[in-house]
XYZ file of C-alpha atoms in Angstrom:
785
model
C -22.222 25.146 -92.051
C -22.839 27.652 -94.856
C -20.172 28.707 -97.319
C -20.067 32.093 -95.631
C -19.481 30.335 -92.326
C -16.522 28.404 -93.756
C -15.143 31.647 -95.091
C -15.277 33.288 -91.687
C -13.579 30.315 -90.069
C -10.960 30.613 -92.763
C -10.266 34.215 -91.868
C -10.109 33.454 -88.172
C -7.604 30.655 -88.675
C -5.424 32.079 -91.392
C -4.381 35.622 -90.541
C -0.989 34.216 -89.635
C 1.613 36.638 -88.288
C 5.043 36.458 -89.932
C 8.416 38.011 -89.297
C 7.478 40.933 -91.534
C 4.898 43.507 -90.435
C 1.392 42.301 -91.144
C 0.553 45.240 -93.321
C 3.743 44.889 -95.329
C 2.446 41.738 -97.106
C 2.566 42.222 -100.860
C -0.590 40.697 -102.323
C 1.205 40.468 -105.688
C 3.305 37.694 -104.150
C 0.190 35.595 -103.510
C -0.396 32.935 -106.173
C -3.870 32.362 -107.589
C -5.439 29.554 -105.646
C -5.411 27.168 -108.594
C -1.703 27.750 -109.117
C -0.940 27.311 -105.440
C -2.931 24.032 -105.334
C -3.080 22.320 -108.733
C -5.884 19.779 -108.647
C -5.992 16.704 -110.932
C -8.124 13.562 -110.834
C -7.950 10.130 -112.425
C -9.539 6.711 -112.082
C -6.895 3.972 -112.392
C -9.670 1.451 -111.908
C -13.425 1.386 -111.700
C -13.285 0.738 -107.957
C -11.163 3.720 -106.972
C -10.505 7.339 -107.902
C -7.332 9.276 -107.120
C -7.448 13.003 -106.360
C -4.087 14.739 -106.423
C -2.952 18.236 -105.452
C 0.412 19.597 -106.476
C 1.204 22.177 -103.766
C 3.499 25.097 -104.573
C 6.479 25.882 -102.370
C 5.518 28.081 -99.417
C 1.934 26.787 -99.321
C 0.151 24.021 -97.444
C -3.235 22.247 -97.213
C -5.212 21.247 -94.129
C -6.009 17.539 -93.807
C -9.210 18.084 -91.836
C -10.436 20.606 -94.414
C -10.175 18.132 -97.280
C -13.259 16.201 -98.402
C -14.534 14.485 -101.580
C -18.092 13.395 -102.332
C -19.509 11.523 -105.319
C -22.464 13.321 -106.867
C -25.497 11.649 -108.408
C -25.641 7.927 -109.273
C -23.133 5.669 -110.953
C -20.554 5.417 -108.191
C -21.100 4.274 -104.614
C -18.229 5.844 -102.693
C -16.616 4.731 -99.473
C -14.829 7.039 -96.991
C -11.996 9.086 -98.463
C -8.541 7.730 -97.735
C -5.972 10.393 -96.845
C -2.331 9.814 -95.954
C -0.983 10.999 -92.629
C 0.032 14.637 -92.649
C 2.585 16.663 -90.739
C 1.363 17.403 -87.192
C 0.801 21.099 -86.536
C -0.788 23.075 -83.720
C -3.076 25.729 -85.163
C -4.182 28.541 -82.824
C -7.735 28.416 -84.095
C -8.210 24.769 -85.187
C -5.965 23.259 -82.525
C -3.956 20.125 -83.306
C -4.157 19.511 -87.067
C -2.207 17.874 -89.899
C -0.980 19.643 -93.012
C 0.395 18.673 -96.402
C 3.153 20.254 -98.462
C 4.517 19.592 -101.951
C 1.976 16.919 -102.959
C -1.173 15.242 -101.678
C -2.766 12.135 -103.210
C -6.113 11.036 -101.807
C -7.991 7.858 -102.789
C -11.753 7.559 -102.985
C -12.625 3.834 -103.023
C -16.045 2.646 -104.190
C -17.986 0.656 -106.706
C -18.966 1.883 -110.154
C -22.316 0.838 -111.571
C -22.360 -1.322 -114.659
C -22.287 0.860 -117.707
C -21.205 4.021 -115.865
C -18.683 5.927 -118.002
C -17.884 8.805 -115.607
C -18.525 10.090 -112.117
C -18.998 13.636 -110.859
C -17.068 14.586 -107.710
C -17.393 17.574 -105.411
C -13.929 18.335 -104.018
C -13.457 20.617 -101.011
C -10.142 21.807 -99.626
C -8.504 24.733 -97.865
C -4.934 25.938 -97.679
C -2.713 28.818 -96.660
C 0.419 30.639 -97.739
C 3.379 31.023 -95.428
C 3.447 34.782 -96.055
C 0.479 35.128 -93.726
C -2.756 34.794 -95.727
C -5.159 31.856 -96.018
C -7.485 31.210 -98.918
C -11.217 30.731 -98.468
C -12.463 27.133 -98.472
C -12.427 25.970 -102.088
C -15.113 23.870 -103.787
C -14.510 22.272 -107.179
C -16.848 20.091 -109.208
C -15.012 17.743 -111.562
C -16.017 14.922 -113.889
C -13.807 11.840 -113.868
C -13.945 9.372 -116.747
C -14.016 5.769 -115.562
C -12.034 3.007 -117.316
C -14.005 0.829 -119.679
C -15.514 -2.196 -118.024
C -13.507 -5.345 -118.867
C -15.459 -8.195 -120.518
C -13.309 -10.762 -118.792
C -11.427 -9.589 -115.832
C -9.070 -12.589 -116.060
C -7.775 -11.589 -119.485
C -5.481 -8.653 -120.063
C -6.817 -5.741 -122.016
C -5.812 -5.282 -125.627
C -3.314 -2.735 -126.783
C -6.146 -0.681 -128.195
C -8.030 -0.789 -124.952
C -4.925 0.261 -123.081
C -4.370 3.143 -125.411
C -7.999 4.213 -125.066
C -7.712 4.039 -121.306
C -4.618 6.212 -121.430
C -6.442 8.730 -123.570
C -9.311 8.670 -121.122
C -6.982 9.351 -118.275
C -5.414 12.221 -120.181
C -8.774 13.729 -120.964
C -9.978 13.318 -117.402
C -6.843 14.992 -116.127
C -7.274 17.850 -118.550
C -10.920 18.123 -117.553
C -9.979 18.218 -113.879
C -7.374 20.922 -114.420
C -9.780 22.938 -116.541
C -12.489 22.689 -113.944
C -9.998 23.636 -111.255
C -8.913 26.768 -113.104
C -12.511 27.703 -113.748
C -13.620 26.588 -110.307
C -16.031 28.701 -108.337
C -15.972 30.331 -104.953
C -18.639 29.387 -102.407
C -21.102 31.769 -103.980
C -20.832 30.021 -107.327
C -19.051 32.917 -109.057
C -15.456 33.142 -110.143
C -13.284 34.493 -107.372
C -11.225 37.611 -108.122
C -7.729 38.073 -106.748
C -7.638 40.336 -103.687
C -6.567 43.925 -104.213
C -3.618 45.461 -102.342
C -4.850 46.970 -99.049
C -4.243 50.537 -100.258
C -6.525 49.942 -103.246
C -9.105 47.871 -101.408
C -9.569 50.514 -98.684
C -8.686 54.144 -99.391
C -8.367 56.365 -96.294
C -8.321 60.178 -96.226
C -8.508 62.773 -93.420
C -8.696 66.565 -93.228
C -9.410 69.101 -90.471
C -13.103 69.986 -90.223
C -12.486 72.633 -87.584
C -10.301 72.986 -84.524
C -12.275 70.308 -82.693
C -13.079 67.854 -85.495
C -11.174 65.757 -88.031
C -13.195 64.517 -91.025
C -12.228 60.978 -92.078
C -13.278 59.279 -95.313
C -13.142 55.538 -95.975
C -13.653 54.279 -99.538
C -13.896 50.474 -99.902
C -13.435 49.146 -103.428
C -16.404 47.478 -105.107
C -16.905 44.070 -103.588
C -15.208 45.003 -100.295
C -16.596 46.130 -96.955
C -15.331 47.835 -93.802
C -16.146 46.864 -90.203
C -17.530 49.666 -88.066
C -16.253 48.272 -84.748
C -12.777 47.119 -85.785
C -10.886 50.398 -85.451
C -8.790 52.648 -83.235
C -7.668 56.229 -83.753
C -4.769 58.093 -82.133
C -3.550 61.673 -82.453
C 0.123 62.385 -81.879
C 2.395 65.357 -82.284
C 0.828 67.856 -79.863
C 0.605 67.597 -76.104
C -2.913 68.109 -74.789
C -4.668 66.972 -77.998
C -6.221 63.513 -78.249
C -8.744 61.633 -80.355
C -12.303 61.281 -79.135
C -14.920 58.688 -80.072
C -15.661 58.599 -83.834
C -19.225 59.362 -84.915
C -20.005 56.605 -87.384
C -23.124 57.000 -89.539
C -25.686 54.232 -89.900
C -24.187 51.184 -91.577
C -25.451 47.952 -93.083
C -26.473 45.135 -90.747
C -24.484 42.034 -91.632
C -24.755 38.519 -90.263
C -21.242 37.308 -89.557
C -20.820 33.613 -88.810
C -17.893 34.306 -86.517
C -18.833 37.657 -84.925
C -22.607 37.417 -85.136
C -24.534 40.587 -85.938
C -22.121 43.308 -87.050
C -22.325 46.633 -88.880
C -20.324 47.131 -92.072
C -19.949 49.650 -94.900
C -19.823 48.614 -98.572
C -19.743 52.168 -99.911
C -17.807 55.337 -99.184
C -18.413 56.639 -95.662
C -17.504 59.966 -93.990
C -16.780 59.782 -90.249
C -16.303 62.854 -87.991
C -13.642 62.301 -85.319
C -13.967 64.677 -82.323
C -10.699 66.188 -81.116
C -10.319 66.380 -77.336
C -8.279 69.433 -76.357
C -6.652 70.815 -73.259
C -4.978 73.536 -75.307
C -6.593 75.958 -77.735
C -3.783 76.763 -80.187
C -3.376 75.545 -83.748
C -1.231 72.438 -84.169
C 0.117 70.059 -86.808
C -0.765 66.542 -85.674
C -0.476 62.994 -86.970
C -3.644 60.907 -87.108
C -3.031 57.159 -86.900
C -6.031 55.076 -87.960
C -6.206 51.299 -87.565
C -9.157 49.547 -89.203
C -10.144 46.227 -90.716
C -12.155 45.060 -93.703
C -12.811 42.080 -95.947
C -13.328 41.083 -99.554
C -16.869 39.867 -100.100
C -16.674 36.070 -100.396
C -12.901 36.425 -100.216
C -10.107 37.073 -97.775
C -10.205 39.302 -94.723
C -7.280 41.672 -94.402
C -5.165 41.955 -91.252
C -5.760 45.217 -89.321
C -4.491 48.040 -91.541
C -2.786 51.144 -90.141
C -2.599 54.456 -92.001
C -1.099 57.753 -90.870
C -2.169 61.164 -92.148
C -0.774 64.607 -91.306
C -3.534 67.042 -90.317
C -3.191 70.799 -89.710
C -5.638 71.646 -86.931
C -6.743 75.284 -86.576
C -7.422 76.937 -83.233
C -9.978 74.980 -81.196
C -11.867 75.104 -77.921
C -10.494 73.180 -74.895
C -12.996 70.802 -73.316
C -14.488 71.470 -69.903
C -14.428 69.041 -66.990
C -18.003 68.038 -67.835
C -17.065 67.335 -71.447
C -14.006 65.351 -70.365
C -16.132 63.189 -68.054
C -18.757 62.672 -70.765
C -16.028 61.690 -73.247
C -14.643 59.084 -70.851
C -18.105 57.591 -70.370
C -18.730 57.565 -74.130
C -15.409 55.837 -74.779
C -16.186 53.145 -72.228
C -19.654 52.609 -73.598
C -18.172 52.174 -77.088
C -15.614 49.519 -76.144
C -18.050 46.588 -76.070
C -17.009 45.332 -79.486
C -16.441 41.874 -80.906
C -13.017 40.321 -80.368
C -10.460 40.684 -83.076
C -9.874 37.954 -85.617
C -7.632 35.262 -84.090
C -4.106 35.324 -85.489
C -0.958 33.318 -85.044
C 1.257 35.188 -82.599
C 4.366 32.984 -82.651
C 6.161 35.030 -85.291
C 4.752 38.511 -84.881
C 7.390 41.121 -85.502
C 7.829 43.865 -82.958
C 6.938 46.427 -85.580
C 3.923 44.540 -86.895
C 0.559 46.193 -86.903
C -1.635 45.246 -83.950
C -3.806 42.241 -84.564
C -6.434 43.305 -82.092
C -8.157 46.562 -81.323
C -6.882 48.231 -78.164
C -9.729 48.429 -75.675
C -9.342 50.495 -72.504
C -9.871 48.646 -69.261
C -13.112 49.445 -67.537
C -12.508 47.827 -64.215
C -10.116 48.749 -61.470
C -7.910 45.954 -60.159
C -9.252 44.437 -56.998
C -7.471 45.482 -53.845
C -8.013 44.633 -50.238
C -8.645 48.264 -49.508
C -11.210 50.974 -49.434
C -9.916 52.924 -52.423
C -10.304 49.877 -54.605
C -13.827 49.346 -53.398
C -14.836 52.937 -53.988
C -14.867 52.555 -57.737
C -17.860 52.057 -59.949
C -17.971 52.168 -63.714
C -19.891 55.207 -64.946
C -22.760 54.708 -67.264
C -23.622 51.272 -65.892
C -25.806 50.028 -63.118
C -24.052 50.028 -59.777
C -23.124 46.691 -58.291
C -24.110 46.188 -54.682
C -21.477 45.321 -52.091
C -21.652 42.009 -50.329
C -24.911 41.795 -48.433
C -26.829 43.718 -51.098
C -28.436 47.030 -50.242
C -28.183 46.223 -46.541
C -24.424 45.771 -46.969
C -24.082 49.149 -48.677
C -26.015 50.879 -45.916
C -23.993 49.096 -43.248
C -20.764 50.284 -44.850
C -22.124 53.825 -44.847
C -23.067 53.583 -41.166
C -19.633 52.247 -40.191
C -17.889 54.891 -42.299
C -19.848 57.689 -40.646
C -19.166 56.250 -37.207
C -15.402 56.067 -37.794
C -15.527 59.588 -39.219
C -15.891 60.806 -35.627
C -12.300 59.710 -35.014
C -10.816 61.420 -38.091
C -8.738 64.573 -37.522
C -10.985 66.693 -39.718
C -13.833 66.259 -37.230
C -11.836 67.142 -34.105
C -12.861 70.827 -34.071
C -16.517 69.816 -34.051
C -15.915 67.248 -31.330
C -15.032 70.137 -29.047
C -18.317 71.881 -29.822
C -20.233 68.659 -29.243
C -18.439 68.085 -25.954
C -19.572 71.465 -24.684
C -23.155 70.759 -25.705
C -23.062 67.308 -24.132
C -21.820 68.747 -20.877
C -24.817 71.083 -20.660
C -27.159 68.281 -21.671
C -26.289 66.598 -18.366
C -28.790 68.904 -16.679
C -31.617 66.483 -17.487
C -32.394 63.474 -19.680
C -34.949 65.499 -21.588
C -32.322 68.101 -22.470
C -29.913 65.323 -23.522
C -32.488 63.797 -25.852
C -33.313 67.207 -27.309
C -29.642 67.926 -27.989
C -29.189 64.506 -29.580
C -32.251 64.665 -31.828
C -31.676 68.157 -33.142
C -27.973 67.592 -33.651
C -28.794 64.392 -35.571
C -31.368 66.233 -37.667
C -28.771 68.858 -38.610
C -26.252 66.184 -39.605
C -28.801 64.270 -41.702
C -30.106 67.337 -43.517
C -26.590 68.512 -44.339
C -25.466 65.072 -45.550
C -28.559 64.718 -47.710
C -28.112 68.186 -49.217
C -24.410 67.737 -50.024
C -25.001 64.227 -51.333
C -27.834 65.200 -53.648
C -25.908 68.204 -54.987
C -22.862 66.012 -55.716
C -24.957 63.293 -57.397
C -26.813 65.877 -59.496
C -23.598 67.561 -60.640
C -21.939 64.241 -61.454
C -24.976 63.342 -63.548
C -24.198 66.397 -65.695
C -20.654 65.126 -66.243
C -18.867 67.131 -63.510
C -15.904 65.236 -62.062
C -16.944 65.859 -58.456
C -16.563 63.731 -55.377
C -16.641 63.801 -51.612
C -15.309 67.153 -50.357
C -15.826 68.924 -53.683
C -17.138 72.070 -51.969
C -13.702 72.755 -50.480
C -12.360 73.254 -54.012
C -14.303 76.522 -54.145
C -12.225 79.398 -52.697
C -15.285 81.390 -51.629
C -16.525 78.408 -49.612
C -13.163 77.985 -47.903
C -13.044 81.730 -47.114
C -16.545 81.576 -45.660
C -15.482 78.685 -43.418
C -12.497 80.738 -42.234
C -14.880 83.513 -41.163
C -17.227 81.025 -39.516
C -14.524 79.280 -37.476
C -13.034 82.614 -36.506
C -16.421 83.905 -35.394
C -17.057 80.776 -33.304
C -13.674 81.249 -31.672
C -14.371 84.919 -30.902
C -17.745 84.023 -29.424
C -16.333 81.243 -27.239
C -13.622 83.685 -26.086
C -16.336 86.134 -24.965
C -15.447 88.859 -27.473
C -19.082 89.263 -28.493
C -22.512 87.765 -28.010
C -25.910 88.121 -29.647
C -28.498 89.991 -27.639
C -32.128 89.341 -26.865
C -31.450 86.403 -24.602
C -30.157 84.379 -27.462
C -26.762 84.005 -25.832
C -23.386 84.215 -27.485
C -22.726 82.681 -30.873
C -20.833 79.798 -29.342
C -23.864 78.974 -27.241
C -26.121 79.426 -30.230
C -24.067 76.847 -32.062
C -23.318 74.345 -29.344
C -24.349 75.203 -25.805
C -27.743 76.716 -26.281
C -30.532 74.481 -25.003
C -32.823 75.290 -27.922
C -32.938 73.286 -31.148
C -31.368 75.938 -33.444
C -27.921 75.684 -31.914
C -27.944 71.875 -31.905
C -29.200 71.711 -35.493
C -26.542 74.146 -36.714
C -23.807 72.228 -34.896
C -24.885 69.129 -36.822
C -24.729 71.032 -40.112
C -21.286 72.341 -39.238
C -20.089 68.832 -38.318
C -21.022 67.597 -41.795
C -19.388 70.511 -43.602
C -16.099 70.253 -41.730
C -16.083 66.430 -41.977
C -16.098 66.552 -45.775
C -12.282 66.739 -46.187
C -11.966 63.236 -44.728
C -12.496 59.801 -46.243
C -12.871 57.232 -43.476
C -12.589 53.453 -43.888
C -15.757 51.867 -45.297
C -16.900 55.223 -46.680
C -15.356 54.630 -50.096
C -17.406 51.587 -51.042
C -20.613 53.213 -49.855
C -19.921 56.476 -51.703
C -18.995 54.643 -54.916
C -22.316 52.819 -54.768
C -24.165 56.060 -54.041
C -22.595 57.944 -56.961
C -23.566 55.156 -59.386
C -27.057 54.478 -57.998
C -30.455 56.019 -58.383
C -31.202 59.243 -56.539
C -33.206 57.517 -53.816
C -30.556 54.885 -53.117
C -27.887 57.581 -53.070
C -29.968 59.572 -50.580
C -30.276 56.491 -48.356
C -26.503 56.004 -48.349
C -25.791 59.633 -47.448
C -28.377 59.539 -44.678
C -26.712 56.438 -43.228
C -23.358 58.212 -43.350
C -24.901 61.064 -41.386
C -26.488 58.686 -38.930
C -23.104 57.095 -38.314
C -21.532 60.486 -37.631
C -24.335 61.453 -35.222
C -24.647 58.019 -33.572
C -22.350 58.602 -30.532
C -24.172 61.808 -29.627
C -27.521 60.103 -30.242
C -26.643 57.171 -27.952
C -25.566 59.475 -25.151
C -28.826 61.361 -25.415
C -30.991 58.249 -25.226
C -28.960 55.860 -23.062
C -29.054 57.106 -19.441
C -26.060 55.008 -18.418
C -23.906 56.836 -20.921
C -25.364 60.240 -20.126
C -24.732 59.732 -16.411
C -21.012 59.436 -17.069
C -20.866 63.044 -18.291
C -19.694 65.692 -15.824
C -22.351 67.789 -14.171
C -22.782 71.427 -15.225
C -20.941 74.011 -13.136
C -18.597 76.965 -13.154
C -15.920 74.852 -14.894
C -17.964 75.068 -18.084
C -17.136 78.748 -18.663
C -13.399 78.017 -18.524
C -13.835 74.959 -20.725
C -15.844 77.004 -23.212
C -13.095 79.633 -23.523
C -10.452 76.921 -23.949
C -12.415 75.451 -26.837
C -11.966 78.717 -28.759
C -8.390 77.800 -29.634
C -9.209 74.718 -31.746
C -11.500 77.020 -33.705
C -8.669 79.506 -34.292
C -6.363 76.680 -35.410
C -9.020 75.435 -37.800
C -9.408 78.933 -39.238
C -5.624 79.153 -39.743
C -5.588 75.768 -41.516
C -8.429 76.828 -43.821
C -6.637 80.116 -44.569
C -3.577 78.080 -45.545
C -5.759 75.997 -47.897
C -7.086 79.226 -49.406
C -3.524 80.421 -49.947
C -2.745 77.224 -51.822
C -5.762 77.818 -54.035
C -5.475 81.542 -54.728
C -2.075 82.570 -53.426
C -0.752 84.700 -50.593
C -2.714 87.736 -51.791
C -5.950 85.904 -51.030
C -4.667 85.042 -47.549
C -3.743 88.678 -46.877
C -7.095 89.887 -48.168
C -8.993 87.476 -45.917
C -6.776 88.370 -42.938
C -7.677 92.044 -43.419
C -11.320 91.081 -43.695
C -11.084 89.089 -40.455
C -9.658 92.140 -38.669
C -12.635 94.227 -39.816
C -14.928 91.304 -38.947
C -13.578 91.165 -35.376
C -13.874 94.952 -35.077
C -17.501 94.862 -36.245
C -18.416 92.116 -33.749
C -16.554 93.825 -30.879
C -18.182 97.204 -31.688
C -21.587 95.533 -31.774
C -20.964 94.006 -28.345
C -19.621 97.316 -26.991
C -22.640 99.370 -28.166
C -25.411 96.807 -27.868
C -26.928 98.179 -24.626
C -26.487 101.868 -25.444
C -29.345 103.887 -26.921
C -29.458 104.934 -30.577
C -28.998 103.102 -33.784
C -25.841 104.843 -34.993
C -23.593 102.377 -33.201
C -25.447 99.390 -34.597
C -25.465 100.884 -38.088
C -21.699 101.411 -37.917
C -21.190 97.825 -36.749
C -23.384 96.559 -39.583
C -21.454 98.617 -42.145
C -18.153 97.238 -40.859
C -19.585 93.711 -40.989
C -20.681 94.068 -44.618
C -17.329 95.593 -45.556
C -15.453 92.765 -43.846
C -17.306 90.156 -45.940
C -16.204 91.633 -49.274
C -12.986 89.537 -49.369
C -15.133 86.391 -49.593
C -16.607 87.607 -52.860
C -13.262 88.906 -54.074
C -11.353 85.634 -53.682
C -14.008 83.896 -55.793
C -12.940 86.025 -58.779
C -9.177 85.793 -58.252
C -7.134 83.657 -60.623
C -5.235 80.700 -59.317
C -1.485 81.299 -59.046
C 0.731 79.683 -61.658
C 1.745 76.267 -60.430
C 5.350 75.349 -60.927
C 5.991 71.971 -62.505
C 8.690 71.414 -59.897
C 7.512 69.763 -56.714
C 9.285 68.581 -53.613
C 12.561 66.728 -54.018
C 11.987 63.220 -55.329
C 8.515 64.028 -56.670
C 7.176 64.483 -60.202
C 4.093 66.579 -60.946
C 1.274 64.554 -62.466
C 0.498 64.712 -66.149
C -1.120 62.024 -68.259
C 1.616 62.328 -70.889
C 4.428 62.033 -68.339
C 2.770 59.030 -66.722
C 2.434 57.259 -70.062
C 6.042 58.046 -70.957
C 7.293 56.574 -67.681
C 5.206 53.454 -68.211
C 6.573 53.087 -71.736
C 10.073 53.214 -70.222
C 9.163 50.299 -67.954
C 9.352 52.325 -64.727
C 7.414 51.644 -61.561
C 5.208 54.673 -60.831
C 3.527 55.527 -57.522
C 0.709 58.029 -58.150
C -0.613 60.079 -55.229
C -3.731 62.133 -55.892
C -4.029 64.538 -52.985
C -5.386 67.931 -51.899
C -4.326 70.398 -49.230
C -7.852 70.475 -47.795
C -7.903 66.670 -47.525
C -6.941 65.899 -43.944
C -6.751 62.163 -44.644
C -4.293 62.896 -47.466
C -2.075 65.041 -45.263
C -2.163 62.496 -42.436
C -1.023 59.751 -44.842
C 1.722 61.947 -46.244
C 3.077 62.848 -42.821
C 2.769 59.381 -41.238
C 3.795 57.237 -44.238
C 4.817 58.954 -47.464
C 7.328 61.326 -45.880
C 9.089 58.605 -43.882
C 12.168 56.518 -44.635
C 10.446 53.145 -45.307
C 8.484 54.587 -48.221
C 11.458 56.474 -49.637
C 13.677 53.398 -49.342
C 11.038 51.275 -51.070
C 10.835 53.826 -53.899
C 14.576 53.666 -54.367
C 14.654 49.876 -54.184
C 11.978 49.576 -56.870
C 13.557 52.340 -58.998
C 10.108 53.945 -58.821
C 8.924 57.438 -59.678
C 6.770 59.251 -57.137
C 4.144 61.258 -59.039
C 1.873 63.705 -57.181
C -1.357 65.232 -58.453
C -2.671 68.227 -56.479
C -6.482 68.503 -56.537
C -6.632 71.368 -54.013
C -8.105 73.531 -56.725
C -10.328 72.411 -59.579
C -8.145 70.609 -62.122
C -9.783 69.037 -65.168
C -6.819 66.749 -65.827
C -6.809 65.295 -62.327
C -10.595 65.182 -62.353
C -10.422 63.109 -65.547
C -7.886 60.751 -63.927
C -10.132 60.286 -60.891
C -13.094 59.691 -63.177
C -11.046 57.185 -65.158
C -10.522 55.244 -61.929
C -14.111 55.978 -60.861
C -12.829 57.412 -57.572
C -15.295 59.365 -55.446
C -12.602 61.776 -54.285
C -9.109 61.997 -52.850
C -6.945 60.446 -51.628
C -6.310 58.033 -54.499
C -3.136 55.960 -54.593
C -2.252 53.852 -57.641
C 0.959 51.836 -58.113
C 1.839 50.929 -61.717
C 4.119 47.898 -62.225
C 7.256 47.849 -64.357
C 5.867 45.144 -66.654
C 3.190 47.457 -68.038
C 0.292 45.738 -66.261
C -2.686 47.373 -64.622
C -2.129 49.701 -61.689
C -2.889 48.522 -58.167
C -5.213 50.766 -56.165
C -4.203 51.109 -52.513
C -6.353 51.807 -49.435
C -7.388 55.320 -48.437
C -5.618 54.864 -45.091
C -1.978 53.931 -45.681
C 0.593 52.113 -43.574
C 4.286 51.464 -44.143
C 3.603 47.795 -44.826
C 0.950 48.561 -47.457
C 3.083 50.901 -49.568
C 6.297 48.874 -49.245
C 4.642 45.599 -50.273
C 2.859 47.312 -53.190
C 6.140 48.711 -54.521
C 7.833 45.323 -54.147
C 5.059 43.653 -56.157
C 5.278 46.316 -58.856
C 9.031 45.860 -59.259
C 8.840 42.089 -59.863
């Protein structure tokens, strides 16, 4: 292995943690290597050479890092003889032996006749107890051999003995001199390491309200790693550090890390500031970085703090927040930190490794866990490959028929199916056109969502219901369907009433539109199996995403499609008759209830004023439709013009609510709940509390069903109390960049999202989209252990 390789192994094995903070080590306390390990050599006889190290207190040598070789000719050496050392388990080298105080090694061999000296290459490596190891040392020494005796049986003369003693003295002096002037692996004298503050100077100032300019200045002969750093901003809520923008560095071959990028000269690094608030703030920048001395020691991770006065800045948008999360995850694929001894790390010691955010969500036996996919990387296929993903989508769409959000459309489909019993041809026509409407709507919504997510928008399934104008339009639509089914109005020209046009009309337009409406109203629900398929779709190519959404639509339309094409199923439907008119009018009431629910959602988004405005618009809307029906068969256009004017006027509230501001949300929530914030969540985790996070929305029917059936009941509340857990709720009814960032962080395709964080600070457990008492109670019990 090269000298540089030995040096890197040195660093990896010798950044030992001590009871003092790692960065508090005073380099002035470190002895020069030749004072810490005083090397002397002598040859008591021509057949053996002794190499001795006097080891200073608080220092030790490795046995397995000690070697001696005879150079050139004149001495044929045998293996070096080392005494047994003190057993020691080294985190990097494993089970080793070390020496303290003194080490005497013997190199046996045979000196050639006439040889007066031998040249030795001595290698060794040692460490100081204060937490720093020296690089592997190489010394070349010349050892004078005793004079060859003429007669080995006769004792040497006094003069010969005195000469031998002088020779030993000179050889010892030569060894010590060579040791003090010994060379580092590169062949040059090794300089003592500088204190960290002198070796690496760090400065930071505000560039603007959204950027901090950092400057690193390594001393001559030192270099800084590009990928061994973390940066944190504290002191102001809603302000955080982004991903630093490092300039091009120097490619460096590192024996331990491989190919790395380093900086030998001064480097300026912009650090983006992520903001949720715009105001000026005084913040504290904490920078942790790591560097090395060329052909010398590597420093433990160094932490510096700098006060920075940030001026007014611009808060980031949801798209920028999503892009920042992706950039941070893409930048976390860095080399592991230098191994260090962790037995004696002080609680206040600087971190020995760089904190890297987790990029994977803990596995759970549930749909929420499976509906995660890391952004910026290729999507992983579920079991069964692409066929498995499509099968999940089909099953999810099929089960979607049973979800409460689809019940209003089931009534419309039932009316259409009843009329389709007139003939098999009519049944097939209803089925095909309804299926076409579902597929087109699913494809359109899916492609819009995928396209917007590609731009960084934190959107998921049901995102359209976050738009107040869309919710208001659905209120009008459901109300109009109800009025039509109640017989308040109809469209002339033989087209039939609006209810028939949507559901009961035998032509394709009504069936197609019913399919579109089924997709739109189904969007507030996440059914089992949908999550995994949607996660794959949102992380796949456009064509694969389209295939998944089409399979979801096919699953939703499948029951209707089977009835249309399987005569045995169609024959079980009741025959058309007078009962259908009564049934049709009864179906108006689910439409009214749906309109009321959507108006309530709108009130949550834009307040009671928006609800009142839409209610007034609905009154004008009903008047316009009734007036149209009342005047439709009378001559003249004045009546129709008046009805049209009323209709246009009644639609103005839809445009108005789109411009209304959201009402101020109170931090206080229901009793026993805490409103979500990233800072509050982190604070609770730092306190060692169990936290149950519920990401919900008022338009999410699955969310509300879970809350009523599980989260509002005694078993869940008792489990919260037993685990001393905090129940944290995030409301995504309206667009919220903070909650959108949290969902993106967990790669969730929408709400609901349930995450339980354990008391021990481990990763959160993601729960299924459909909850039961047993699921939440067991999750809280696991988190409290």
